[in-house]
Amino acid sequence: MGKIDLITIILIAANVIISYKGFSDYSFFEKYKFNVGAVKRGEQIRLFSSGFLHADNAHLFFNMFTLFFFADVVIKAMGTFSFVIVYVGSLLLGSLLSLYFHKNEYHYSAVGASGAVSGIIYSAILLQPGMSLYMFFIPIPIPAYLFGIGYLLYSIYGMKNRIGNIGHDAHFGGAVGGYVITLILAPWLFKTNLLMIGLLALPIVLLYVLKRMGKM
């Protein structure tokens, strides 16, 4: 990888600083986390602020590690401004999907940059489907699209089993956001990467089917 872009550094720093503030300040965490009841009472800021809080160090590290690897691909292909649109748009769509899924659960809460990061993953893979990643102790390169699809399949598992205080629903809203926003900003992908567009739609379709069947 080349030199990390300034906007990526700023986003990672913001997530780390705000998350650590939340780790040590319970009232701060409670005030800015995503909570259905609070959002319905008019605290819409939570739809955005919850994307900079995390449940614990592992949650924070995984999201920032993933953002670090995928952000540069989007920035180089579409520029900083488009990257920010994808990031913020995916974050908000992730929160809105969580609100939709849990609209009658007034105590439902969640935190994390998962929506924004999922959007960046999907955007990066659409823009550069042939890239590979070396992950931790796995000595062979992993196709990025497999990582992206696996990330969302894990999200389905997390949503079904309510794992942790993590916005697994937001993974999907974010993925849809990154998917749609990138295709709007880079419509030439329909000519060059049509197969990848179809593959990345599969987890989204799976979620829709499970929801329709009442299994989510």
PDB file of N, CA and C in Angstrom, residues 13 71 80 89 101 107 114 125 131 134 137 151 158-160 164-165 180 184 189-191 193 199 206:
ATOM      1  N   ALA A  13      -8.693   8.475  13.471  1.00  0.00           N
ATOM      2  CA  ALA A  13      -8.435   9.220  14.707  1.00  0.00           C
ATOM      3  C   ALA A  13      -9.744   9.607  15.396  1.00  0.00           C
ATOM      4  N   ALA A  71      -9.971   1.885   2.306  1.00  0.00           N
ATOM      5  CA  ALA A  71     -10.219   3.298   2.021  1.00  0.00           C
ATOM      6  C   ALA A  71      -9.421   3.811   0.828  1.00  0.00           C
ATOM      7  N   THR A  80     -11.276  12.100  -2.916  1.00  0.00           N
ATOM      8  CA  THR A  80     -11.600  12.257  -1.496  1.00  0.00           C
ATOM      9  C   THR A  80     -13.057  12.620  -1.268  1.00  0.00           C
ATOM     10  N   GLY A  89     -22.725   8.532   3.714  1.00  0.00           N
ATOM     11  CA  GLY A  89     -23.989   7.985   3.214  1.00  0.00           C
ATOM     12  C   GLY A  89     -24.228   6.569   3.712  1.00  0.00           C
ATOM     13  N   PHE A 101     -35.519  -2.032  11.049  1.00  0.00           N
ATOM     14  CA  PHE A 101     -35.614  -3.397  11.569  1.00  0.00           C
ATOM     15  C   PHE A 101     -36.113  -3.439  13.013  1.00  0.00           C
ATOM     16  N   HIS A 107     -36.041  -0.032  23.225  1.00  0.00           N
ATOM     17  CA  HIS A 107     -34.819  -0.131  24.024  1.00  0.00           C
ATOM     18  C   HIS A 107     -33.626  -0.603  23.193  1.00  0.00           C
ATOM     19  N   SER A 114     -19.650   0.139  11.614  1.00  0.00           N
ATOM     20  CA  SER A 114     -19.889  -0.991  10.714  1.00  0.00           C
ATOM     21  C   SER A 114     -20.585  -0.590   9.419  1.00  0.00           C
ATOM     22  N   ILE A 125     -14.472  -2.954  -3.536  1.00  0.00           N
ATOM     23  CA  ILE A 125     -14.505  -4.199  -4.300  1.00  0.00           C
ATOM     24  C   ILE A 125     -15.138  -3.982  -5.677  1.00  0.00           C
ATOM     25  N   MET A 131      -8.482  -7.254  -6.474  1.00  0.00           N
ATOM     26  CA  MET A 131      -7.497  -7.106  -5.399  1.00  0.00           C
ATOM     27  C   MET A 131      -7.600  -8.249  -4.390  1.00  0.00           C
ATOM     28  N   TYR A 134      -3.916 -10.057   2.475  1.00  0.00           N
ATOM     29  CA  TYR A 134      -3.256 -11.027   3.347  1.00  0.00           C
ATOM     30  C   TYR A 134      -3.753 -10.751   4.761  1.00  0.00           C
ATOM     31  N   PHE A 137      -2.812 -14.597  10.112  1.00  0.00           N
ATOM     32  CA  PHE A 137      -1.941 -15.760  10.008  1.00  0.00           C
ATOM     33  C   PHE A 137      -2.238 -16.626   8.782  1.00  0.00           C
ATOM     34  N   TYR A 151     -17.806 -10.912   5.325  1.00  0.00           N
ATOM     35  CA  TYR A 151     -18.089  -9.882   6.329  1.00  0.00           C
ATOM     36  C   TYR A 151     -19.594  -9.712   6.514  1.00  0.00           C
ATOM     37  N   GLY A 158     -24.660 -12.366  13.187  1.00  0.00           N
ATOM     38  CA  GLY A 158     -24.723 -11.459  14.320  1.00  0.00           C
ATOM     39  C   GLY A 158     -26.112 -10.902  14.547  1.00  0.00           C
ATOM     40  N   MET A 159     -26.801 -10.585  13.450  1.00  0.00           N
ATOM     41  CA  MET A 159     -28.164 -10.058  13.558  1.00  0.00           C
ATOM     42  C   MET A 159     -29.115 -11.104  14.125  1.00  0.00           C
ATOM     43  N   LYS A 160     -28.988 -12.336  13.649  1.00  0.00           N
ATOM     44  CA  LYS A 160     -29.888 -13.401  14.091  1.00  0.00           C
ATOM     45  C   LYS A 160     -29.675 -13.746  15.558  1.00  0.00           C
ATOM     46  N   GLY A 164     -23.479  -9.141  20.945  1.00  0.00           N
ATOM     47  CA  GLY A 164     -22.882  -7.909  21.430  1.00  0.00           C
ATOM     48  C   GLY A 164     -23.733  -6.672  21.197  1.00  0.00           C
ATOM     49  N   ASN A 165     -23.214  -5.551  21.657  1.00  0.00           N
ATOM     50  CA  ASN A 165     -23.879  -4.258  21.472  1.00  0.00           C
ATOM     51  C   ASN A 165     -23.376  -3.635  20.173  1.00  0.00           C
ATOM     52  N   VAL A 180     -24.906   1.214  -3.799  1.00  0.00           N
ATOM     53  CA  VAL A 180     -25.725   2.107  -4.631  1.00  0.00           C
ATOM     54  C   VAL A 180     -25.009   3.425  -4.923  1.00  0.00           C
ATOM     55  N   ILE A 184     -23.837   4.928  -8.557  1.00  0.00           N
ATOM     56  CA  ILE A 184     -24.315   6.241  -9.028  1.00  0.00           C
ATOM     57  C   ILE A 184     -23.136   7.125  -9.426  1.00  0.00           C
ATOM     58  N   LEU A 189     -19.059   1.237 -14.153  1.00  0.00           N
ATOM     59  CA  LEU A 189     -18.850  -0.108 -13.598  1.00  0.00           C
ATOM     60  C   LEU A 189     -19.819  -1.129 -14.182  1.00  0.00           C
ATOM     61  N   PHE A 190     -20.987  -0.673 -14.635  1.00  0.00           N
ATOM     62  CA  PHE A 190     -21.945  -1.603 -15.243  1.00  0.00           C
ATOM     63  C   PHE A 190     -21.381  -2.221 -16.523  1.00  0.00           C
ATOM     64  N   LYS A 191     -20.443  -1.535 -17.156  1.00  0.00           N
ATOM     65  CA  LYS A 191     -19.832  -2.059 -18.373  1.00  0.00           C
ATOM     66  C   LYS A 191     -18.610  -2.915 -18.081  1.00  0.00           C
ATOM     67  N   ASN A 193     -17.601  -4.226 -14.704  1.00  0.00           N
ATOM     68  CA  ASN A 193     -17.622  -5.150 -13.559  1.00  0.00           C
ATOM     69  C   ASN A 193     -19.019  -5.707 -13.272  1.00  0.00           C
ATOM     70  N   LEU A 199     -22.423 -10.518  -7.896  1.00  0.00           N
ATOM     71  CA  LEU A 199     -21.948 -11.288  -6.743  1.00  0.00           C
ATOM     72  C   LEU A 199     -22.158 -10.539  -5.433  1.00  0.00           C
ATOM     73  N   LEU A 206     -30.019 -12.189   0.100  1.00  0.00           N
ATOM     74  CA  LEU A 206     -30.226 -13.200   1.148  1.00  0.00           C
ATOM     75  C   LEU A 206     -30.882 -12.582   2.371  1.00  0.00           C
TER      76      LEU A 206
END
